[in-house]
Every structure is written in structure tokens, then in C-alpha cells.
Amino acid sequence: MTDRRSGAGEASTPDAGPSRRRVRSLRDRLEGRLLTALAVVTSLTLVVAFYYPVGTVLIEAVVVDGVATLAVFAELVRDPFYFGELARLFAGESPIAVARALLGPDRRLGIVGFTAYQAALSTVASVALGLPAAYLLARFEFPGRRTLRSLTIVPFVLPSIMVAVGFVATFGTNGTLNAVLSALGLPPVDLMFSLQAIVIAHAFYNAPLVARVTTAAWESVDARAVETARSLGAGPARAFRDVVAPQVYPAVLTGAALTFVFTFGTFPIVLALGGFQLATVEVFVYRLVRDLSYAEAAALAIVELVISLGVLLAYLRYEARNTVNARGARPLPRRPLLPAAPSAREVLPRVGLAAYAVVAAVLFLAPIGSMVLASVTGGDGALTLEHYRFLVDRQRTGAAFQVRPWPAIRNSLAFASAATLMALPMGVVVAVLTTRRYRGRKLVDAAAMAPLAVSGIVVGLGLLRGLVFGVEVAGWRIAATGAVAIVVAHAVAGYPFVVRTVAPGLEGLDRSLIESARALGASRARVIRDVELPLVWPGVVAGAAFAFAVSIGEFTATVVLATGADAYTMPVAIERFIGRRLGPATAMGVVLLVVTGLSFVVIERLGGEHRGL
């Protein structure tokens, strides 16, 4: 009996072995094609959700009344209103005469020139304010450092309409700043509707972004390289200049490039704090769309897109050439914020940081603090919860057509969750594709990052006229609700941030781990799932935080698509409250601030430290 069982077992072994090998081979083939399938799905999603809607809007610049023409472009580039003195160059005048006019005191910049000028000023201000914060976070240890680092990106994702309210409450004629100056016997300042207000607001948004990317680079500097330089006789200044600075300044330039792109395409901040007298390209695109001048709006949007994509492509090429592999690096030790032994060398940097903290408090905390104060202050200046009670009463007794707080909160959270679930796999797939070595990788990277450079108004208008109004496909009319279009728009806006947080981690992985896994028979998809993604998981979680917060605060495309009472979000509710009562708008802004801040702190605590944004 035992022999028969043994014989049966021996006889069955040859049949089971090939069967298992066939199953394993089939599984490996399926896993090997999974990445290709995900790449195809992601590409189709981008075509449907981004490239096709944007293309239908932009094509109106070159197709007028069914005829292809460049007449709209020719008229646009020769118009001094848009291109200033450069319009004379496009009209055929001598380059020398145009150069003299540009260098003269009465030069005209035009809308495009002014947009680039304010973006350049905003970039300089953002870098100047972001670098001291990066120095503080990267080189000093103090209670709450990690939380403060997590919160550095919150201003970047706050809705611009809420920031505008905070800036009016702070820097307006009757704002907090003038109240403090009056109490000190100093003359008031008038910053509203000025270039200074626009630059300060842009610095509020983008200085934390510069601080964040620079902090990550500073923390990746290998302490052993600094110690080697010091042992060879280099002083602290020389070691910083020759070892630390070359590894930090690529991140500074990265933050500057992103800041320029974001501020070149600015819209709500300029409209709220500058008005049409200081309008940018994006503001005039919005104005032309509102006036139904679609051809001119599309041509102007293409000019904006070409400039933004040019800067973005230069940034991507620079990032690829200057990627620093920090694997195995021992970070520089952080010093306590309070020095143990007071000396000039220890005290002077901290005095500078204290002065910077005062400036940062005025710039970053005052607008938010003024908004919070306005939400609990009545018309007579007394503390009150009247504005919050108004929100509660509006929720309980408001009509269906009125803006109510709970649907706005619910929609924002639902849209942000859905957009994150859509943006996260898209961003991870694109990050994997853009960190592989193959011909045309830079083109794929630039095409994937295009949503960062495209006007939110153009994206919203394209989705409205395409996805919401419906398109004919093979005799079938396909249409979606405004809520679906908003989720799509938010996912398209958020997934590039997933790419930018995951890609640096993938670039810095130890290739020997991947090669070893492949040598042991793991398929490409399994290596990504079991080796690469677990190692870059903090970056994936950080990307999810970005996508969630970007969706929570997105306003430009949402205000175009939120056509019904079932689709408005917290930023849209704030904008509608502002037109009637400022107090409830500030109360709603505080709710949005709490939701955004908690989402970043909680998600980043779950994800841990990461490289990239």
C-alpha cells in the first residue's frame, strides 16, 4: 500500500511540474504586459480628459468659420496691446529700432510682457522668502519641525479666492496692517490694486514651494562629503560653497522655474488684487471667453501655453541632468535652535532667522489670521459666532438654489477623494514611464506635465463644451454631469504633482536591487509592485496628499463647470458668499483651511519622509 502511494506520487510529479511552470509563465507574461496596459489606459484617459477638450478650444485659433487660417495669430502678435514694443518687430520693423524702444523709458510691455515681468518679480520674491525657511527646516531641530514642514505646502494649495479675502483683510485700507500702523502712530499704507500686492500674494503661494524642494535637497547632502572638505582644511564657508551649494542650487532653480510657470498663468489673485488695470494673459483669456471671443481667446491661450511649456520643458531637462542620487547618504546633523554656548558664530544666524520669522509671520500668518479673526468678529469689532451661525442657519433653512455649507463641504471631500483615486495611479504610471531610459522619454515627460502649463479656464471650458455638453461618437451622444467633469478636471490638475513626488524616488533607487529581482525571474510589473513601489511609498503618499489638496482648493476650472447646485465646492461657495456677505465667506474659508491643513498633516504623517515636492 505504501509503495503504491509512493509510486503514484512519483508518477504525478512529472505532470505537476510542467503545469506549474506553464501557469508561472502565463502569469509572468500577463504581469509583463500589465505596465503596457496601464500606460495605454493612462494615455487614453489623458486624451479624453485633457488633450481632446483643450484641443477643441485651441483649434478655434486656427480654424475660423471652417477655414484654416493664421490671421487671428497674425493680428494678435502685431497688436501692441498684447505684445508692446515686440509687436513692431512682428510687424516687420528693424530689430535695432525695437531694441532701442525696449531700452527706453517709455517702453510698452503689453499684456504678455507685463505677465512675464510680474512672474519674474514674483519668482525673485518667492526664492528670497523660501530660502531662509529651507535653511531653518534643514539645519535646525526644534519641537514641531515635522509638522511645520508638512504645513509649508498648505499655502500653495489654498484656494486663491480665500487668499484674496485674507489679503484684503490684512492689507486693505481698513485692514489689520493699517490698524497696527495707526496704533503705532505711523502713516497707513495702500497696497491694494497694485503690483506690490500681486507679488506679495504670489510669494505667499510659492515661497513655501521653494522652501519645500530646497529643504529636501539640503537634507540629502551627504555629511561625509562636508567632513572630508573640512578635514582637508576648508572652512565652513568654503565647505558650503564647494560641497553643499552645488547640491542645493538645482533645487532652488527647480522651485524658481515652477514658480514662474505658476505665476505666469495666474488668474484669481490678479483679478482680485490687481483688477483689469494690472491684468495678465490669463485674465484676458477669461475676459475674452466671457465676451464669447473664442478665436482670440484661443490664440492668446496658445501664446501663454507656448511660453509656459517652454519654461517647463527647460525645467524638466535641467532636473534630469541634475538629479542627485542620495542613496546611502548620511544627512547633515541638525543643530538645536537655541545654542548651548552663545557666540557670534552661533547667535548671528539665529538673529537673522528671528528677523525672518517676523517677516514670515506678517506675510504668511497675517492673511490667514486676519481671515480667522474676521470670521469671529462682528461689524462693531466685538467677538461673535454670528457668521458660523449663519452657515448653520443657511444649511437648515436655505432654498435648493442657494449655496449651503454642508453640500459644499461634502462635494469638496467627495470630488477630492475621487480625483485622488484617479490621479494617483495615473501619476505613478507616468512616473515609472518617465524614469526609464528610452528614446523620446523627454517628450513623454513634457507631454505628461502639460497640465501644469495649460490655463485652468481653457481646461474647464473644453470639458464644459465637450464632456458636459456631449460629443457624438459613432452615432451615440456621450455626455457627463458637471460633477464628473469637475472630478476629471481636478484629477488632471493633480496627477502631475504625483509624478513630481514619485519620480525622484524612482530615479534614486539602487538599480542592483531591481537587477537582482529580474535575475531571480520576477517580471517587470512584479518588480515595480514588490520592490520599487514599497521603497518610494512615502512619495506616493505625499503625491496623494498633493492631489487631494489641489482638488480641495481648485477654483478656476471648477467655477466654469459648477453649473448646478449639486456641483459647487467650498471655493465656489466662498466666492458666492463674498458677493453678498464677507463674514460667512471668511467662516467658510476657515472650514476649508482646517480641512486642507488636516489632510496634509495626517497623510504626510502616514507617509513619512520623501524626496521631491
Coordinates of N, CA, C and O in Angstrom, one line a residue, residues 380-530:
D380 N -19.2 95.6 14.7 CA -18.7 96.6 15.7 C -17.4 96.2 16.3 O -16.9 96.8 17.3
G381 N -16.8 95.2 15.8 CA -15.4 94.7 16.3 C -15.5 93.8 17.4 O -14.4 93.3 17.9
A382 N -16.7 93.5 17.9 CA -16.8 92.5 19.1 C -16.7 91.1 18.6 O -17.1 90.8 17.4
L383 N -16.2 90.2 19.4 CA -16.2 88.8 19.1 C -17.6 88.2 19.0 O -18.4 88.5 19.9
T384 N -17.8 87.4 18.0 CA -19.1 86.8 17.8 C -19.0 85.5 17.0 O -18.0 85.4 16.2
L385 N -19.9 84.6 17.1 CA -20.0 83.4 16.3 C -21.2 83.6 15.3 O -21.7 82.6 14.7
E386 N -21.6 84.8 15.0 CA -22.7 85.1 14.1 C -22.5 84.5 12.7 O -23.4 84.0 12.1
H387 N -21.3 84.6 12.2 CA -21.0 84.1 10.8 C -21.1 82.6 10.8 O -21.6 82.1 9.8
Y388 N -20.7 81.9 11.8 CA -20.8 80.5 11.8 C -22.3 80.1 12.0 O -22.7 79.1 11.4
R389 N -23.0 80.8 12.8 CA -24.4 80.6 13.0 C -25.2 80.8 11.7 O -26.1 80.1 11.4
F390 N -24.7 81.8 10.9 CA -25.3 82.0 9.6 C -25.2 80.8 8.7 O -26.1 80.4 8.0
L391 N -24.0 80.1 8.7 CA -23.8 78.9 7.9 C -24.7 77.8 8.4 O -25.3 77.1 7.6
V392 N -24.9 77.7 9.7 CA -25.7 76.6 10.2 C -27.2 76.9 9.8 O -27.9 76.0 9.4
D393 N -27.6 78.2 10.0 CA -29.0 78.5 9.6 C -29.2 78.3 8.1 O -30.3 77.9 7.6
R394 N -28.2 78.7 7.3 CA -28.4 78.6 5.8 C -28.5 77.1 5.5 O -29.3 76.7 4.6
Q395 N -27.7 76.2 6.2 CA -27.8 74.8 5.9 C -29.2 74.3 6.3 O -29.8 73.4 5.6
R396 N -29.8 74.8 7.3 CA -31.1 74.3 7.8 C -32.3 74.9 7.0 O -33.2 74.2 6.8
T397 N -32.2 76.1 6.7 CA -33.4 76.8 6.1 C -33.1 77.3 4.6 O -34.1 77.8 4.0
G398 N -31.9 77.1 4.1 CA -31.7 77.6 2.7 C -32.5 76.9 1.7 O -32.8 75.7 1.8
A399 N -32.8 77.6 0.6 CA -33.5 77.0 -0.5 C -32.6 76.2 -1.3 O -31.3 76.3 -1.2
A400 N -33.2 75.4 -2.2 CA -32.3 74.5 -3.0 C -31.4 75.2 -4.0 O -30.3 74.7 -4.2
F401 N -31.8 76.4 -4.4 CA -30.9 77.2 -5.3 C -29.8 78.0 -4.6 O -28.9 78.5 -5.2
Q402 N -29.9 78.0 -3.3 CA -28.9 78.8 -2.5 C -27.7 77.9 -2.1 O -27.8 76.7 -2.0
V403 N -26.6 78.6 -1.9 CA -25.4 77.9 -1.5 C -25.5 77.5 -0.1 O -25.6 78.4 0.8
R404 N -25.4 76.2 0.2 CA -25.4 75.7 1.6 C -24.1 75.1 2.0 O -23.4 74.5 1.1
P405 N -23.6 75.2 3.2 CA -22.3 74.8 3.5 C -22.0 73.3 3.5 O -21.0 72.9 3.0
W406 N -23.0 72.5 4.0 CA -22.7 71.1 4.0 C -22.6 70.5 2.6 O -21.6 69.7 2.4
P407 N -23.5 70.8 1.6 CA -23.2 70.2 0.3 C -21.9 70.7 -0.3 O -21.2 69.9 -1.0
A408 N -21.5 71.9 0.0 CA -20.1 72.4 -0.5 C -19.0 71.5 0.1 O -18.1 71.1 -0.6
I409 N -19.1 71.3 1.5 CA -18.1 70.5 2.1 C -18.1 69.1 1.6 O -17.1 68.5 1.3
R410 N -19.3 68.5 1.5 CA -19.5 67.1 1.1 C -18.9 67.0 -0.4 O -18.2 66.0 -0.7
N411 N -19.3 67.9 -1.3 CA -18.8 67.8 -2.6 C -17.3 68.0 -2.7 O -16.7 67.2 -3.5
S412 N -16.8 68.9 -1.9 CA -15.3 69.1 -2.0 C -14.6 67.8 -1.5 O -13.6 67.3 -2.2
L413 N -15.1 67.2 -0.5 CA -14.4 65.9 0.0 C -14.6 64.8 -1.0 O -13.7 64.0 -1.2
A414 N -15.9 64.7 -1.5 CA -16.1 63.6 -2.5 C -15.3 63.8 -3.7 O -14.7 62.8 -4.3
F415 N -15.3 65.0 -4.3 CA -14.6 65.3 -5.5 C -13.1 65.0 -5.3 O -12.4 64.5 -6.1
A416 N -12.6 65.5 -4.1 CA -11.1 65.3 -3.9 C -10.8 63.9 -3.7 O -9.7 63.4 -4.2
S417 N -11.6 63.1 -3.0 CA -11.4 61.6 -2.9 C -11.4 60.9 -4.3 O -10.5 60.1 -4.6
A418 N -12.4 61.2 -5.1 CA -12.5 60.6 -6.4 C -11.3 61.0 -7.3 O -10.7 60.2 -8.0
A419 N -11.0 62.3 -7.2 CA -9.9 62.8 -8.1 C -8.6 62.2 -7.6 O -7.7 61.9 -8.5
T420 N -8.4 62.0 -6.3 CA -7.1 61.4 -5.9 C -7.1 59.9 -6.3 O -6.0 59.5 -6.8
L421 N -8.2 59.2 -6.2 CA -8.2 57.8 -6.7 C -7.9 57.7 -8.2 O -7.4 56.7 -8.7
M422 N -8.2 58.8 -9.0 CA -8.0 58.8 -10.4 C -6.6 59.3 -10.7 O -5.9 58.7 -11.5
A423 N -6.1 60.3 -9.9 CA -4.8 60.9 -10.2 C -3.7 60.0 -9.8 O -2.6 60.0 -10.4
L424 N -3.8 59.3 -8.7 CA -2.7 58.5 -8.1 C -2.2 57.4 -9.0 O -1.0 57.4 -9.3
P425 N -3.0 56.5 -9.6 CA -2.5 55.5 -10.5 C -1.9 56.2 -11.8 O -0.9 55.7 -12.3
M426 N -2.6 57.2 -12.3 CA -2.1 57.9 -13.4 C -0.7 58.5 -13.2 O 0.2 58.3 -14.0
G427 N -0.5 59.1 -12.0 CA 0.8 59.7 -11.7 C 1.9 58.7 -11.5 O 3.0 58.9 -11.9
V428 N 1.5 57.6 -10.8 CA 2.5 56.5 -10.6 C 3.0 55.9 -11.9 O 4.2 55.7 -12.2
V429 N 2.0 55.6 -12.8 CA 2.4 55.1 -14.1 C 3.2 56.0 -14.9 O 4.3 55.6 -15.5
V430 N 2.9 57.3 -15.0 CA 3.7 58.3 -15.7 C 5.1 58.4 -15.1 O 6.1 58.6 -15.8
A431 N 5.1 58.4 -13.7 CA 6.4 58.5 -13.1 C 7.3 57.3 -13.5 O 8.5 57.4 -13.7
V432 N 6.7 56.1 -13.5 CA 7.5 54.9 -14.0 C 8.0 55.1 -15.4 O 9.2 54.8 -15.7
L433 N 7.1 55.6 -16.3 CA 7.5 55.7 -17.7 C 8.5 56.8 -17.9 O 9.4 56.6 -18.8
T434 N 8.5 57.8 -17.1 CA 9.4 58.9 -17.3 C 10.8 58.7 -16.6 O 11.6 59.6 -16.8
T435 N 10.9 57.7 -15.9 CA 12.2 57.4 -15.2 C 12.9 56.2 -15.9 O 13.9 55.8 -15.4
R436 N 12.4 55.7 -17.0 CA 13.0 54.6 -17.7 C 13.9 55.3 -18.8 O 13.7 56.4 -19.2
R437 N 14.9 54.5 -19.3 CA 15.8 55.0 -20.3 C 15.3 54.5 -21.7 O 15.4 53.3 -22.0
Y438 N 14.8 55.4 -22.5 CA 14.4 55.1 -23.9 C 14.3 56.3 -24.7 O 14.3 57.4 -24.2
R439 N 14.3 56.2 -26.0 CA 14.3 57.3 -26.9 C 12.9 58.0 -26.8 O 11.9 57.3 -26.8
G440 N 12.9 59.3 -26.7 CA 11.7 60.1 -26.6 C 11.1 60.2 -25.2 O 10.0 60.7 -25.0
R441 N 11.9 59.8 -24.2 CA 11.5 59.9 -22.8 C 11.2 61.4 -22.4 O 10.2 61.7 -21.7
K442 N 12.0 62.3 -22.9 CA 11.8 63.7 -22.5 C 10.5 64.3 -23.1 O 9.8 65.1 -22.5
L443 N 10.2 63.8 -24.3 CA 9.0 64.2 -24.9 C 7.8 63.7 -24.2 O 6.8 64.4 -23.9
V444 N 7.8 62.5 -23.7 CA 6.8 61.9 -22.9 C 6.6 62.7 -21.6 O 5.5 63.0 -21.2
D445 N 7.7 63.0 -21.0 CA 7.7 63.7 -19.7 C 7.0 65.1 -19.9 O 6.2 65.6 -19.1
A446 N 7.5 65.8 -21.0 CA 6.9 67.2 -21.3 C 5.4 67.1 -21.6 O 4.6 67.9 -21.1
A447 N 5.0 66.1 -22.3 CA 3.6 65.9 -22.7 C 2.8 65.6 -21.4 O 1.6 66.1 -21.3
A448 N 3.3 64.8 -20.5 CA 2.6 64.4 -19.3 C 2.5 65.6 -18.3 O 1.5 65.7 -17.6
M449 N 3.5 66.5 -18.4 CA 3.4 67.7 -17.5 C 2.7 68.9 -18.1 O 2.6 69.9 -17.4
A450 N 2.1 68.7 -19.3 CA 1.4 69.8 -19.9 C 0.3 70.4 -19.1 O 0.1 71.6 -19.1
P451 N -0.4 69.6 -18.3 CA -1.5 70.3 -17.5 C -1.0 71.4 -16.6 O -1.8 72.3 -16.2
L452 N 0.3 71.3 -16.1 CA 0.8 72.4 -15.3 C 0.9 73.7 -16.0 O 0.8 74.8 -15.4
A453 N 1.0 73.7 -17.3 CA 1.2 74.9 -18.1 C -0.1 75.4 -18.8 O 0.0 76.5 -19.4
V454 N -1.1 74.6 -18.8 CA -2.3 75.0 -19.5 C -3.3 75.7 -18.6 O -3.5 75.3 -17.5
S455 N -3.9 76.7 -19.1 CA -4.9 77.5 -18.4 C -6.0 76.7 -17.8 O -6.6 75.9 -18.6
G456 N -6.3 76.9 -16.6 CA -7.5 76.2 -16.0 C -8.8 76.6 -16.6 O -9.7 75.8 -16.7
I457 N -8.8 77.8 -17.1 CA -10.0 78.3 -17.8 C -10.2 77.5 -19.1 O -11.3 77.1 -19.4
V458 N -9.1 77.3 -19.8 CA -9.2 76.5 -21.1 C -9.6 75.1 -20.8 O -10.5 74.5 -21.5
V459 N -9.0 74.5 -19.8 CA -9.4 73.1 -19.4 C -10.9 73.0 -19.1 O -11.6 72.1 -19.5
G460 N -11.3 73.9 -18.2 CA -12.8 73.9 -17.8 C -13.7 74.2 -19.0 O -14.7 73.5 -19.1
L461 N -13.3 75.1 -19.8 CA -14.2 75.4 -21.0 C -14.2 74.2 -21.9 O -15.3 73.9 -22.5
G462 N -13.1 73.6 -22.2 CA -13.0 72.4 -23.0 C -13.9 71.3 -22.5 O -14.6 70.6 -23.3
L463 N -13.8 71.0 -21.2 CA -14.6 69.9 -20.6 C -16.1 70.3 -20.7 O -17.0 69.4 -20.9
L464 N -16.4 71.6 -20.5 CA -17.8 72.0 -20.5 C -18.4 71.8 -21.9 O -19.5 71.3 -22.0
R465 N -17.7 72.3 -22.9 CA -18.2 72.2 -24.2 C -18.1 70.8 -24.8 O -18.8 70.5 -25.8
G466 N -17.3 70.0 -24.2 CA -17.1 68.6 -24.7 C -17.8 67.6 -23.9 O -18.9 67.1 -24.2
L467 N -17.3 67.3 -22.7 CA -17.8 66.3 -21.8 C -19.2 66.6 -21.3 O -20.0 65.7 -21.2
V468 N -19.4 67.8 -20.9 CA -20.7 68.2 -20.3 C -21.8 68.3 -21.4 O -22.9 67.8 -21.3
F469 N -21.5 69.1 -22.4 CA -22.5 69.3 -23.5 C -22.7 68.1 -24.3 O -23.7 67.9 -24.9
G470 N -21.6 67.2 -24.3 CA -21.8 65.9 -25.0 C -21.1 66.0 -26.4 O -21.0 67.0 -27.0
V471 N -20.6 64.8 -26.8 CA -19.9 64.6 -28.1 C -20.6 63.4 -28.8 O -21.0 62.5 -28.2
E472 N -20.6 63.5 -30.1 CA -21.1 62.4 -30.9 C -20.0 61.4 -31.3 O -19.0 61.8 -31.8
V473 N -20.2 60.1 -30.9 CA -19.2 59.1 -31.2 C -20.0 57.9 -31.8 O -20.8 57.3 -31.1
A474 N -19.8 57.7 -33.1 CA -20.4 56.6 -33.8 C -21.9 56.6 -33.7 O -22.6 55.5 -33.5
G475 N -22.5 57.8 -33.8 CA -24.0 57.9 -33.7 C -24.5 58.0 -32.3 O -25.7 58.2 -32.1
W476 N -23.6 57.8 -31.3 CA -24.0 57.9 -29.9 C -23.6 59.2 -29.3 O -22.5 59.6 -29.5
R477 N -24.5 59.8 -28.5 CA -24.1 61.1 -27.9 C -23.6 60.7 -26.4 O -24.4 60.2 -25.6
I478 N -22.4 61.1 -26.1 CA -21.8 60.8 -24.8 C -21.7 62.1 -24.1 O -21.1 63.1 -24.6
A479 N -22.3 62.1 -22.9 CA -22.2 63.3 -22.0 C -22.1 62.9 -20.6 O -22.4 61.8 -20.2
A480 N -21.6 63.9 -19.8 CA -21.4 63.6 -18.4 C -21.9 64.8 -17.6 O -22.1 65.9 -18.1
T481 N -22.1 64.5 -16.3 CA -22.6 65.6 -15.4 C -21.5 66.6 -15.1 O -20.3 66.2 -15.3
G482 N -21.9 67.7 -14.6 CA -20.8 68.7 -14.1 C -20.0 68.1 -13.0 O -18.7 68.4 -13.0
A483 N -20.5 67.3 -12.1 CA -19.7 66.7 -11.1 C -18.6 65.8 -11.6 O -17.5 65.8 -11.2
V484 N -19.0 65.0 -12.6 CA -18.0 64.1 -13.2 C -16.9 64.9 -13.9 O -15.7 64.6 -13.8
A485 N -17.3 66.0 -14.6 CA -16.3 66.8 -15.3 C -15.4 67.5 -14.3 O -14.2 67.7 -14.5
I486 N -15.9 67.9 -13.1 CA -15.1 68.5 -12.1 C -14.1 67.5 -11.6 O -12.9 67.9 -11.4
V487 N -14.5 66.3 -11.3 CA -13.5 65.3 -10.8 C -12.4 65.1 -11.9 O -11.2 65.0 -11.5
V488 N -12.8 65.0 -13.1 CA -11.8 64.8 -14.2 C -10.8 66.0 -14.2 O -9.6 65.8 -14.3
A489 N -11.4 67.2 -14.2 CA -10.5 68.4 -14.2 C -9.6 68.4 -13.0 O -8.4 68.7 -13.1
H490 N -10.1 68.0 -11.8 CA -9.2 68.0 -10.6 C -8.1 66.9 -10.7 O -7.0 67.1 -10.3
A491 N -8.5 65.8 -11.3 CA -7.5 64.7 -11.4 C -6.4 65.1 -12.4 O -5.2 64.8 -12.2
V492 N -6.8 65.8 -13.5 CA -5.8 66.2 -14.5 C -4.9 67.3 -13.8 O -3.7 67.3 -14.1
A493 N -5.5 68.2 -13.0 CA -4.6 69.2 -12.3 C -3.7 68.6 -11.2 O -2.7 69.1 -11.0
G494 N -4.1 67.5 -10.6 CA -3.4 66.9 -9.5 C -2.4 65.9 -9.8 O -1.4 65.7 -9.1
Y495 N -2.5 65.1 -11.0 CA -1.6 64.0 -11.2 C -0.2 64.4 -11.5 O 0.8 63.7 -11.2
P496 N 0.1 65.6 -12.1 CA 1.5 66.0 -12.3 C 2.2 66.1 -10.9 O 3.4 65.9 -10.9
F497 N 1.5 66.5 -9.9 CA 2.2 66.5 -8.6 C 2.5 65.2 -8.0 O 3.5 65.0 -7.3
V498 N 1.7 64.2 -8.4 CA 2.1 62.8 -8.0 C 3.3 62.4 -8.8 O 4.2 61.8 -8.2
V499 N 3.4 62.7 -10.0 CA 4.6 62.4 -10.8 C 5.8 63.0 -10.2 O 6.9 62.4 -10.1
R500 N 5.7 64.3 -9.8 CA 6.9 65.0 -9.4 C 7.3 64.6 -7.9 O 8.4 64.9 -7.5
T501 N 6.5 63.9 -7.2 CA 6.9 63.4 -5.9 C 7.3 61.9 -6.0 O 8.2 61.5 -5.2
V502 N 6.8 61.2 -6.9 CA 7.2 59.7 -7.0 C 8.5 59.6 -7.9 O 9.4 58.8 -7.6
A503 N 8.6 60.4 -9.0 CA 9.7 60.2 -9.9 C 11.1 60.4 -9.3 O 12.0 59.6 -9.5
P504 N 11.4 61.4 -8.4 CA 12.7 61.5 -7.8 C 13.1 60.2 -7.0 O 14.2 59.8 -7.0
G505 N 12.1 59.6 -6.3 CA 12.4 58.4 -5.5 C 12.8 57.2 -6.5 O 13.7 56.5 -6.2
L506 N 12.0 57.1 -7.6 CA 12.4 56.0 -8.5 C 13.7 56.3 -9.2 O 14.5 55.3 -9.4
E507 N 14.1 57.5 -9.5 CA 15.4 57.8 -10.1 C 16.5 57.5 -9.1 O 17.6 57.1 -9.6
G508 N 16.3 57.6 -7.8 CA 17.3 57.3 -6.8 C 17.4 55.9 -6.3 O 18.2 55.6 -5.4
L509 N 16.6 55.0 -6.8 CA 16.6 53.6 -6.3 C 17.9 52.9 -6.7 O 18.5 53.2 -7.8
D510 N 18.3 52.0 -5.9 CA 19.5 51.2 -6.2 C 19.2 50.2 -7.3 O 18.4 49.3 -7.1
R511 N 19.8 50.4 -8.5 CA 19.5 49.6 -9.6 C 19.9 48.1 -9.4 O 19.3 47.2 -10.0
S512 N 20.8 47.8 -8.5 CA 21.2 46.5 -8.2 C 20.0 45.7 -7.6 O 19.9 44.5 -7.9
L513 N 19.2 46.3 -6.8 CA 18.0 45.6 -6.3 C 17.1 45.2 -7.4 O 16.5 44.1 -7.4
I514 N 16.8 46.1 -8.4 CA 16.0 45.8 -9.5 C 16.6 44.7 -10.3 O 15.9 43.7 -10.8
E515 N 17.9 44.8 -10.6 CA 18.5 43.8 -11.5 C 18.5 42.4 -10.8 O 18.4 41.4 -11.4
S516 N 18.7 42.4 -9.5 CA 18.7 41.1 -8.7 C 17.3 40.5 -8.8 O 17.2 39.3 -9.0
A517 N 16.2 41.3 -8.6 CA 14.9 40.7 -8.7 C 14.6 40.2 -10.1 O 14.0 39.1 -10.3
R518 N 15.1 40.9 -11.2 CA 14.8 40.4 -12.5 C 15.6 39.2 -12.8 O 15.1 38.2 -13.5
A519 N 16.9 39.1 -12.2 CA 17.7 37.9 -12.4 C 17.0 36.7 -11.7 O 17.2 35.5 -12.2
L520 N 16.2 36.9 -10.7 CA 15.6 35.8 -10.0 C 14.3 35.4 -10.7 O 13.5 34.5 -10.2
G521 N 14.0 36.0 -11.8 CA 12.8 35.6 -12.6 C 11.6 36.5 -12.4 O 10.5 36.2 -13.0
A522 N 11.7 37.6 -11.6 CA 10.5 38.5 -11.5 C 10.2 39.2 -12.7 O 11.2 39.7 -13.4
S523 N 9.0 39.4 -13.1 CA 8.6 40.2 -14.2 C 8.8 41.7 -13.9 O 8.9 42.1 -12.8
R524 N 8.7 42.5 -15.0 CA 8.9 43.9 -14.8 C 7.8 44.5 -13.9 O 8.1 45.3 -13.0
A525 N 6.6 44.0 -14.1 CA 5.4 44.6 -13.3 C 5.6 44.1 -11.8 O 5.3 44.9 -10.9
R526 N 6.1 42.9 -11.6 CA 6.2 42.4 -10.2 C 7.4 43.2 -9.5 O 7.3 43.4 -8.3
V527 N 8.4 43.5 -10.3 CA 9.5 44.3 -9.7 C 9.0 45.7 -9.2 O 9.3 46.1 -8.1
I528 N 8.1 46.3 -10.1 CA 7.5 47.6 -9.7 C 6.7 47.4 -8.4 O 6.7 48.2 -7.5
R529 N 5.9 46.4 -8.4 CA 4.9 46.2 -7.3 C 5.6 45.8 -6.0 O 5.3 46.3 -4.9
D530 N 6.6 44.9 -6.1 CA 7.2 44.3 -4.9 C 8.5 45.0 -4.4 O 8.8 44.8 -3.2

